[in-house]
XYZ file of C-alpha atoms in Angstrom:
427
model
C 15.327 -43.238 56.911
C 13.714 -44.437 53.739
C 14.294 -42.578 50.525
C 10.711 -42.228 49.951
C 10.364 -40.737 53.398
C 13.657 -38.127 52.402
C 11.736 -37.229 49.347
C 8.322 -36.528 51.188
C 10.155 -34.514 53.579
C 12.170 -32.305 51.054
C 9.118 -32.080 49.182
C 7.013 -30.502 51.829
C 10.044 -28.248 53.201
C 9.910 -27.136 49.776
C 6.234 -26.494 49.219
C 6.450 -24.187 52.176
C 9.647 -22.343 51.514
C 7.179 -21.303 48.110
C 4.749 -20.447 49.826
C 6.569 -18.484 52.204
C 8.554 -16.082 49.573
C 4.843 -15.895 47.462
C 3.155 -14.471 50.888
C 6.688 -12.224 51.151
C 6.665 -11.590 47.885
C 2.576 -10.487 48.136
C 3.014 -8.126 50.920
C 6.136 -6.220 49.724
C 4.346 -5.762 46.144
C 0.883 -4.294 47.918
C 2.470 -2.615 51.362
C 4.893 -0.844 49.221
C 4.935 2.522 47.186
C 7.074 0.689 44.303
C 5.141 -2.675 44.536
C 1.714 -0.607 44.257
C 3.216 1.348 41.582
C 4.227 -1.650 39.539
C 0.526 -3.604 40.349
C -1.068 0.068 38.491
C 1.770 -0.555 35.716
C 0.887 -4.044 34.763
C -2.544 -3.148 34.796
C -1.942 0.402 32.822
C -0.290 -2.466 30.223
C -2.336 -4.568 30.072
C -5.686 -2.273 29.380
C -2.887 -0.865 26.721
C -2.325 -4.331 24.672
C -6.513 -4.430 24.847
C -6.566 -0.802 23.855
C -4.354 -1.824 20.813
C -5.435 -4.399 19.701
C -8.565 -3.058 19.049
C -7.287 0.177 17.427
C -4.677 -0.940 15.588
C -6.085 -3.700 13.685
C -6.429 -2.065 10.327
C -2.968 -1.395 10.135
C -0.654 -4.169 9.003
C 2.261 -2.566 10.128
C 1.020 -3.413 13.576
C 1.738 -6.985 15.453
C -1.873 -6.438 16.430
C -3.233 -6.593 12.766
C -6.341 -8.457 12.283
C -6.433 -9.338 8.353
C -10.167 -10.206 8.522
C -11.024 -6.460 10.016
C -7.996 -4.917 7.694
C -8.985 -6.582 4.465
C -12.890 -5.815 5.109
C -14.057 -3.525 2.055
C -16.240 -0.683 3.386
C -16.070 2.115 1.029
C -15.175 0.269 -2.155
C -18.301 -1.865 -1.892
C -19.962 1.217 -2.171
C -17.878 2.740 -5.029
C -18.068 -0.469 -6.891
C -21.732 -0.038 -6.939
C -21.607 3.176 -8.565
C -19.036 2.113 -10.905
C -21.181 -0.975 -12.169
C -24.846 1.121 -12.535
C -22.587 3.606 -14.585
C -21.002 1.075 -17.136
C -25.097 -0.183 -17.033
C -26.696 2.663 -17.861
C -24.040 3.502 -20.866
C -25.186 0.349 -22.413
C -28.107 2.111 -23.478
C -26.264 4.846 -24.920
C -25.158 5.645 -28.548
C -21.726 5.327 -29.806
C -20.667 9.042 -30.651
C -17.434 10.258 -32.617
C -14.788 11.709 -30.653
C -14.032 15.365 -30.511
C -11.400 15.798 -28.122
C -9.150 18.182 -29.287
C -7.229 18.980 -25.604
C -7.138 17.109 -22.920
C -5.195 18.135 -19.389
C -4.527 13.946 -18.575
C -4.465 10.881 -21.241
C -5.732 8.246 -19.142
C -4.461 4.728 -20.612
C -5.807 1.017 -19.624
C -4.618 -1.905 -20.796
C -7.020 -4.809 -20.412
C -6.698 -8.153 -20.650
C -9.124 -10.750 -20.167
C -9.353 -12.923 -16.977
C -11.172 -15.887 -15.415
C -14.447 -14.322 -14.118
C -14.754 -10.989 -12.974
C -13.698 -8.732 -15.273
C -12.598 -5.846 -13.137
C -12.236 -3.370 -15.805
C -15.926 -2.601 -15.789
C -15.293 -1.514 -12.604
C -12.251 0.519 -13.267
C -13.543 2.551 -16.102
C -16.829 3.239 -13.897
C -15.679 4.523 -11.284
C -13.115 6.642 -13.289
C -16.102 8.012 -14.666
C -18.838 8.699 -12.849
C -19.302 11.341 -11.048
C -16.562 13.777 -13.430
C -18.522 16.938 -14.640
C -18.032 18.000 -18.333
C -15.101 20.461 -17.974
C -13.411 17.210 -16.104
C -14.620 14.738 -18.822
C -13.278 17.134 -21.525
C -10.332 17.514 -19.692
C -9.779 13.851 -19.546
C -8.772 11.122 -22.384
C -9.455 7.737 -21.843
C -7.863 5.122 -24.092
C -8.991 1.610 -23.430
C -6.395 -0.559 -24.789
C -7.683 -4.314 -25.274
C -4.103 -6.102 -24.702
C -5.180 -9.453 -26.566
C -3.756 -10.409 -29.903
C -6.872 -11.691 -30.605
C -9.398 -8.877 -29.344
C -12.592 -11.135 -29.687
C -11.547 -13.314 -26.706
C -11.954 -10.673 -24.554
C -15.165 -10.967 -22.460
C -15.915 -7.103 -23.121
C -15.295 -7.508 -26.593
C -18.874 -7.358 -27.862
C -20.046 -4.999 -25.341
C -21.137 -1.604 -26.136
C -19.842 0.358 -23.112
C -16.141 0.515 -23.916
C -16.696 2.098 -27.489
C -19.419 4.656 -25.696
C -17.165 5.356 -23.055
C -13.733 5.364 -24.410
C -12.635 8.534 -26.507
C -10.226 5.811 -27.992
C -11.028 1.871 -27.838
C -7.382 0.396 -29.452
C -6.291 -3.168 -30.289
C -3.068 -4.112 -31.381
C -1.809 -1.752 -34.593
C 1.714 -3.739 -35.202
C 2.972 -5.196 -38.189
C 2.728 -9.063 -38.852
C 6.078 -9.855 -37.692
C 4.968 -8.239 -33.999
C 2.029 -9.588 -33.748
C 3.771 -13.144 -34.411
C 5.898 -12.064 -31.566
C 3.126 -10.961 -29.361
C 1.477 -13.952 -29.954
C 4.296 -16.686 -29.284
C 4.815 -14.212 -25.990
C 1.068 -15.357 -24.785
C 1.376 -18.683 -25.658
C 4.832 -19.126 -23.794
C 3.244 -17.276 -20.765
C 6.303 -14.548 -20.922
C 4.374 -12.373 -18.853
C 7.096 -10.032 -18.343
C 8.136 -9.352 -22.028
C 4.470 -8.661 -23.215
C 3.540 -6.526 -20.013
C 6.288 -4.365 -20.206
C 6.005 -4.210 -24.165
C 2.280 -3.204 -23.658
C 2.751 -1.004 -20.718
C 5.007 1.300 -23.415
C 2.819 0.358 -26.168
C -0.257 2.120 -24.249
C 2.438 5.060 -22.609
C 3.298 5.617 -26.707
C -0.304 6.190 -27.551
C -1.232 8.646 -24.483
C 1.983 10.443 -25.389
C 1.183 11.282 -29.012
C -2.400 12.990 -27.859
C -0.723 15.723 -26.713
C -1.799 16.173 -23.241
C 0.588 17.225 -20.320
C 0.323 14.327 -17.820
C -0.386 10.972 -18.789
C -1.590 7.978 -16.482
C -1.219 4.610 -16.984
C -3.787 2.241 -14.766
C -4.056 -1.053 -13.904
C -7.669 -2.883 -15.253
C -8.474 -3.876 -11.825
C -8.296 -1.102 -10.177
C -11.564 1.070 -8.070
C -11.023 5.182 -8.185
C -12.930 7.127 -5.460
C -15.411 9.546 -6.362
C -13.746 13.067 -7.198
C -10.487 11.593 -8.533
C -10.010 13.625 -10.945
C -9.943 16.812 -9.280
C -7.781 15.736 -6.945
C -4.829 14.240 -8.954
C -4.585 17.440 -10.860
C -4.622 19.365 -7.925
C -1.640 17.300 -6.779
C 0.160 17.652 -9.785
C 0.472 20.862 -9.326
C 1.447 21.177 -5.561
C 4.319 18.598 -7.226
C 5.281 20.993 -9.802
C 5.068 24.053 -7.159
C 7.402 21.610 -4.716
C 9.713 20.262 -7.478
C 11.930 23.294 -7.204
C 12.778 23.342 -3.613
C 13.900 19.560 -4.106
C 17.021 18.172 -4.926
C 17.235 17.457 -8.645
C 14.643 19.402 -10.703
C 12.683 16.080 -12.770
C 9.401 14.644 -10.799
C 8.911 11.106 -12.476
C 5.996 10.696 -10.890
C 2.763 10.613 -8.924
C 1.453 7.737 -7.062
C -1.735 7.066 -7.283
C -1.570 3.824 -5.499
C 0.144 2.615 -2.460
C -0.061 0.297 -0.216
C 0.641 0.346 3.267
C 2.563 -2.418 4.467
C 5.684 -1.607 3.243
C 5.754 1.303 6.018
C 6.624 -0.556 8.885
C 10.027 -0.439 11.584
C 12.211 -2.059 8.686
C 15.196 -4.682 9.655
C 17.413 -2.707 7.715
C 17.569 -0.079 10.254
C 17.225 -2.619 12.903
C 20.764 -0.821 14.109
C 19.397 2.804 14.754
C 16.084 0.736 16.462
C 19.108 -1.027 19.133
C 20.418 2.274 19.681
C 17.751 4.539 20.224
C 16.363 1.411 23.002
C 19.720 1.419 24.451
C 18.827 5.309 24.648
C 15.617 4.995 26.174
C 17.435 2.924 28.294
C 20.432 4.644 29.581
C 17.767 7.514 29.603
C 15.826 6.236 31.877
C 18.398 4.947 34.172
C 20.207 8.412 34.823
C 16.913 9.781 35.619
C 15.844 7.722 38.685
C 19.717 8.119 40.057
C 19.354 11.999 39.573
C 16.073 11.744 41.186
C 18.061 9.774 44.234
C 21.247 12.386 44.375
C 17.652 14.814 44.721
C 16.625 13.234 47.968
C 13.906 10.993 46.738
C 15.802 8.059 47.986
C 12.461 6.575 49.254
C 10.908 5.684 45.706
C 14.613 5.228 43.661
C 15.636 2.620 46.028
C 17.835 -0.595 44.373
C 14.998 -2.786 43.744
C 13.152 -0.171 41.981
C 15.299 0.512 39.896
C 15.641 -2.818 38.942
C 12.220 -3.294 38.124
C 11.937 -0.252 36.577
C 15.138 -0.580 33.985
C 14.686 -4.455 33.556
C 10.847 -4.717 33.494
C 8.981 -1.807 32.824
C 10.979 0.009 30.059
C 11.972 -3.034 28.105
C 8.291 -3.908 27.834
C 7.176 -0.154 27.036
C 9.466 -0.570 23.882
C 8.547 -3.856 23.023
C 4.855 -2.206 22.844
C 6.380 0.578 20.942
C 7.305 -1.492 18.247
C 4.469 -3.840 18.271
C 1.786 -1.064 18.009
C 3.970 -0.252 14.364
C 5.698 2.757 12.313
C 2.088 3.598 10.300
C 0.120 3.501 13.032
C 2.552 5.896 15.422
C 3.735 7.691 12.366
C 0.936 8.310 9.698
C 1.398 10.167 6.812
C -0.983 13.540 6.676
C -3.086 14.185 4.008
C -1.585 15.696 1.219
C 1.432 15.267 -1.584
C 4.527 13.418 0.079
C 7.471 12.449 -1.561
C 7.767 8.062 -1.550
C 10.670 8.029 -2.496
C 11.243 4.406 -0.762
C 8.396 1.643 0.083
C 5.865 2.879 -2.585
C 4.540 -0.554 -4.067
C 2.706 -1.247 -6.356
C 2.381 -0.100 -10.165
C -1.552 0.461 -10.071
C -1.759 3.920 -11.198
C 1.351 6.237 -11.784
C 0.984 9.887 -13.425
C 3.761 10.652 -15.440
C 4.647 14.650 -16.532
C 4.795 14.305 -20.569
C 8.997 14.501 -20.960
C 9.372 11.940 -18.299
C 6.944 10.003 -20.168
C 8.422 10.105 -23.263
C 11.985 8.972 -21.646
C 10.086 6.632 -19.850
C 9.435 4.997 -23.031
C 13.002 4.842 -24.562
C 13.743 3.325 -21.271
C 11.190 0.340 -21.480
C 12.756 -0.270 -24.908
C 16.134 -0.513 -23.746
C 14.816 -3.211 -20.721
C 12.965 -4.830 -23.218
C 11.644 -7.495 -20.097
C 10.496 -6.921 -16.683
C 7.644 -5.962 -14.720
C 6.892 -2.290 -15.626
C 7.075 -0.817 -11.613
C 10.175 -2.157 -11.199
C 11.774 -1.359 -14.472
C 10.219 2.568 -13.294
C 11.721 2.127 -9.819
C 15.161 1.437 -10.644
C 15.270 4.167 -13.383
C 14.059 6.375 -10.852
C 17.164 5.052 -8.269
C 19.783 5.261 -11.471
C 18.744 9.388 -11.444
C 17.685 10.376 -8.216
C 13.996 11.619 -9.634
C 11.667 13.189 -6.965
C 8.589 10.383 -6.821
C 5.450 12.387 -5.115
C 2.056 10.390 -3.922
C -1.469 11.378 -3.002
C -2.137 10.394 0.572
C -4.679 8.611 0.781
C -4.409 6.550 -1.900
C -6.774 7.433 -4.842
C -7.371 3.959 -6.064
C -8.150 0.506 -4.545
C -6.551 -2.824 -6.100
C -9.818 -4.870 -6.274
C -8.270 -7.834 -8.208
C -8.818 -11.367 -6.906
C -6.845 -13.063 -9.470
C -3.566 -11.655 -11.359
C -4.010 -11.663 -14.600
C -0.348 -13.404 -14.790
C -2.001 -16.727 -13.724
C -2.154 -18.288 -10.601
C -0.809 -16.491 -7.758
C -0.908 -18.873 -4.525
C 2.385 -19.180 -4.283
C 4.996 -18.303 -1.472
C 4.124 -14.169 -1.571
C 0.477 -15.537 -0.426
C -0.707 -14.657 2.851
C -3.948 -14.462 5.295
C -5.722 -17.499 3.388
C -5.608 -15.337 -0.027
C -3.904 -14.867 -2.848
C -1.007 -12.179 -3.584
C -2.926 -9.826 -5.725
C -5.926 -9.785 -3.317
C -2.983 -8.662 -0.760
C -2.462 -5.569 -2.509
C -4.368 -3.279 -0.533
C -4.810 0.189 0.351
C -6.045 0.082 3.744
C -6.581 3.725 4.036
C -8.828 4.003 0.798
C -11.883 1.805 2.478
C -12.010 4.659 5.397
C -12.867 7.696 2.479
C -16.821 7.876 2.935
């Protein structure tokens, strides 16, 4: 017989063997109680995956994150709005001498000026509007301009800082530290002069006086009734503090962003284990549902297709749909004592404040969250946050320079990836 024949032959015999097992395979899945019962759990997964990935797309702990839908701004397109007619409308006003006396929070900004935008108009407005006058007299606002040479600042000659401001500071340092502050900008040694103006800023807020002090980010969007409800967080802190370890808060979070709160791979061991649970779990229950007397739906094959199939893939959904979205954090004051990025806004009670400085001195370079972070590691301090976030990052561009580089992601740039997805659902 020919060899092309042969092949022809074992190519048909095989064809129909296929097609025989497919038509076996067919009638056992649809004239059986397990084979209908896995044909209603593919489809109960698959409506699932559709179900999430419409749900879950806001969250970026979730594999079905959809950065066009999760970056969208909803609510701080709105706020922004208010925040820019507000820093309008004080253009108009006169400059009037400060008479604060006592404040509850010293609220310090140190601006900078950028390429374009300059957010701060923003920031300050929205911090703003909308306070009544016990909260305005409650609250002092140092803008702190955070160039060597103030002019170059694109809000320089604009009236709204000095009308809004109860103080509008430049550089007070002698001529050797401005030398040094100067050589800093020119050699681009971002983290030297942001931590030394970070604690230059913290020093000023501290010698007002006032309680709390907060030190903000320029590009950052507060939603409306802020005020009222850090303070009313600082003192569910204090009233918590006790009934913690350690007796020292550092701080209050003001800003956070979500992705950070995902299944980390650091754990990735206790994740194995409690699937191997699930497992195992699983497993003893369909055998102690045969030693019952349901041998008809525990046969072999289902439990095959039950332990190999159907659980592995109800995990792998499990940790696809993500920790945020399964695990949210209520409303409310929570510790963060882990994953709380970034430094946008961070209340600080007055003594940690003060030892806060001392400890920027001593670090003398670094980026200011992380110099705050590790302190806070060294001495076990209770950190607290305000879920949701009170502020939105609205920056586009760091202030640092350009910031495409390997931290990028989603077609943008890192700072525009510093996002508090939960902020854009306040109404």
């Amino acid at each position: 017989m020919k060899l092309a024949n042969v092949s022809r032959l074992v190519t048909n015999s095989t064809r129909q063997g296929l097609r025989q097992v497919c038509a076996l395979a067919l009638h056992d899945t649809f004239n059986t109680p397990g084979g209908r019962a896995f044909c209603g759990f593919v489809c109960v997964y698959l409506f699932a995956l559709l179900y999430c990935s419409c749900t879950f797309n806001r969250d970026p702990t979730s594999a079905f994150f959809d950065p066009r839908v999760g970056y969208e701004r909803l609510y701080s397109v709105k706020r922004q709005e208010q925040a820019l007619s507000f820093i309008a409308a004080a253009e108009e006003r006169p400059v009037s001498p400060n008479t604060q006396t006592s404040s509850k929070l010293c609220l310090g900004i140190s601006t900078i000026g950028r390429p374009g935008e300059q957010y701060v108009r923003s920031t300050i407005g929205s911090l703003l509007e909308g306070l009544n006058q016990k909260e305005r007299r409650e609250l002092y606002l140092i803008t702190f301009i955070a160039e060597t040479h103030r002019d170059q600042h694109p809000i320089f000659d604009e009236r709204w800082p000095k009308v809004l401001s109860d103080e509008y500071l430049p550089y007070n340092v002698s001529k050797e530290e401005s030398a040094h502050l100067e050589e800093l900008e020119r050699s681009k040694n971002f983290r030297e002069k942001g931590l030394w103006d970070y604690r230059y800023v913290l020093n000023r807020c501290i010698s007002t006086g006032a309680p709390y002090v907060a030190i903000l980010d320029d590009d950052v969007l507060a939603v409306a009734g802020w005020f009222n409800r850090t303070m009313t967080a600082v003192d569910i802190a204090n009233a918590r503090t006790p009934h913690q370890r350690g007796s020292n808060w550092l701080y209050l979070r003001l800003f956070y962003t979500e992705e950070f709160f995902g299944f980390n791979r650091e754990s990735w061991p206790l994740y194995l284990l409690s699937s191997v649970g699930v497992f195992l779990a699983t497993g003893f229950a369909l055998v102690l549902a045969r030693m019952l007397g349901f041998r008809k739906y525990t046969s072999n094959r289902t439990l095959a297709v039950v332990c190999g199939t159907c659980v592995p893939a109800c995990i792998i959904l499990y940790f696809l749909i993500g920790r945020n979205a399964l695990y949210p954090l209520a409303s409310g004051v929570h510790q963060m004592q882990q994953s709380g990025c970034c430094g946008q806004g961070l209340l600080y009670p007055r003594d940690m404040a003060i030892s806060l400085v001392d400890r920027l001195h001593e670090k003398g370079s670094g980026f200011p969250d992380s110099v705050v972070e590790e302190w806070a590691n060294e001495n076990s301090y209770i950190r607290w946050a305000v879920v949701p976030s009170l502020l939105q990052h609205i920056g586009g561009r760091s202030s640092k320079g350009d910031d495409f580089g390997g931290m990028a992601k989603h077609a943008g740039s890192v700072a525009e990836k510093i996002w508090s997805f939960a902020f854009e659902q306040y109404r």
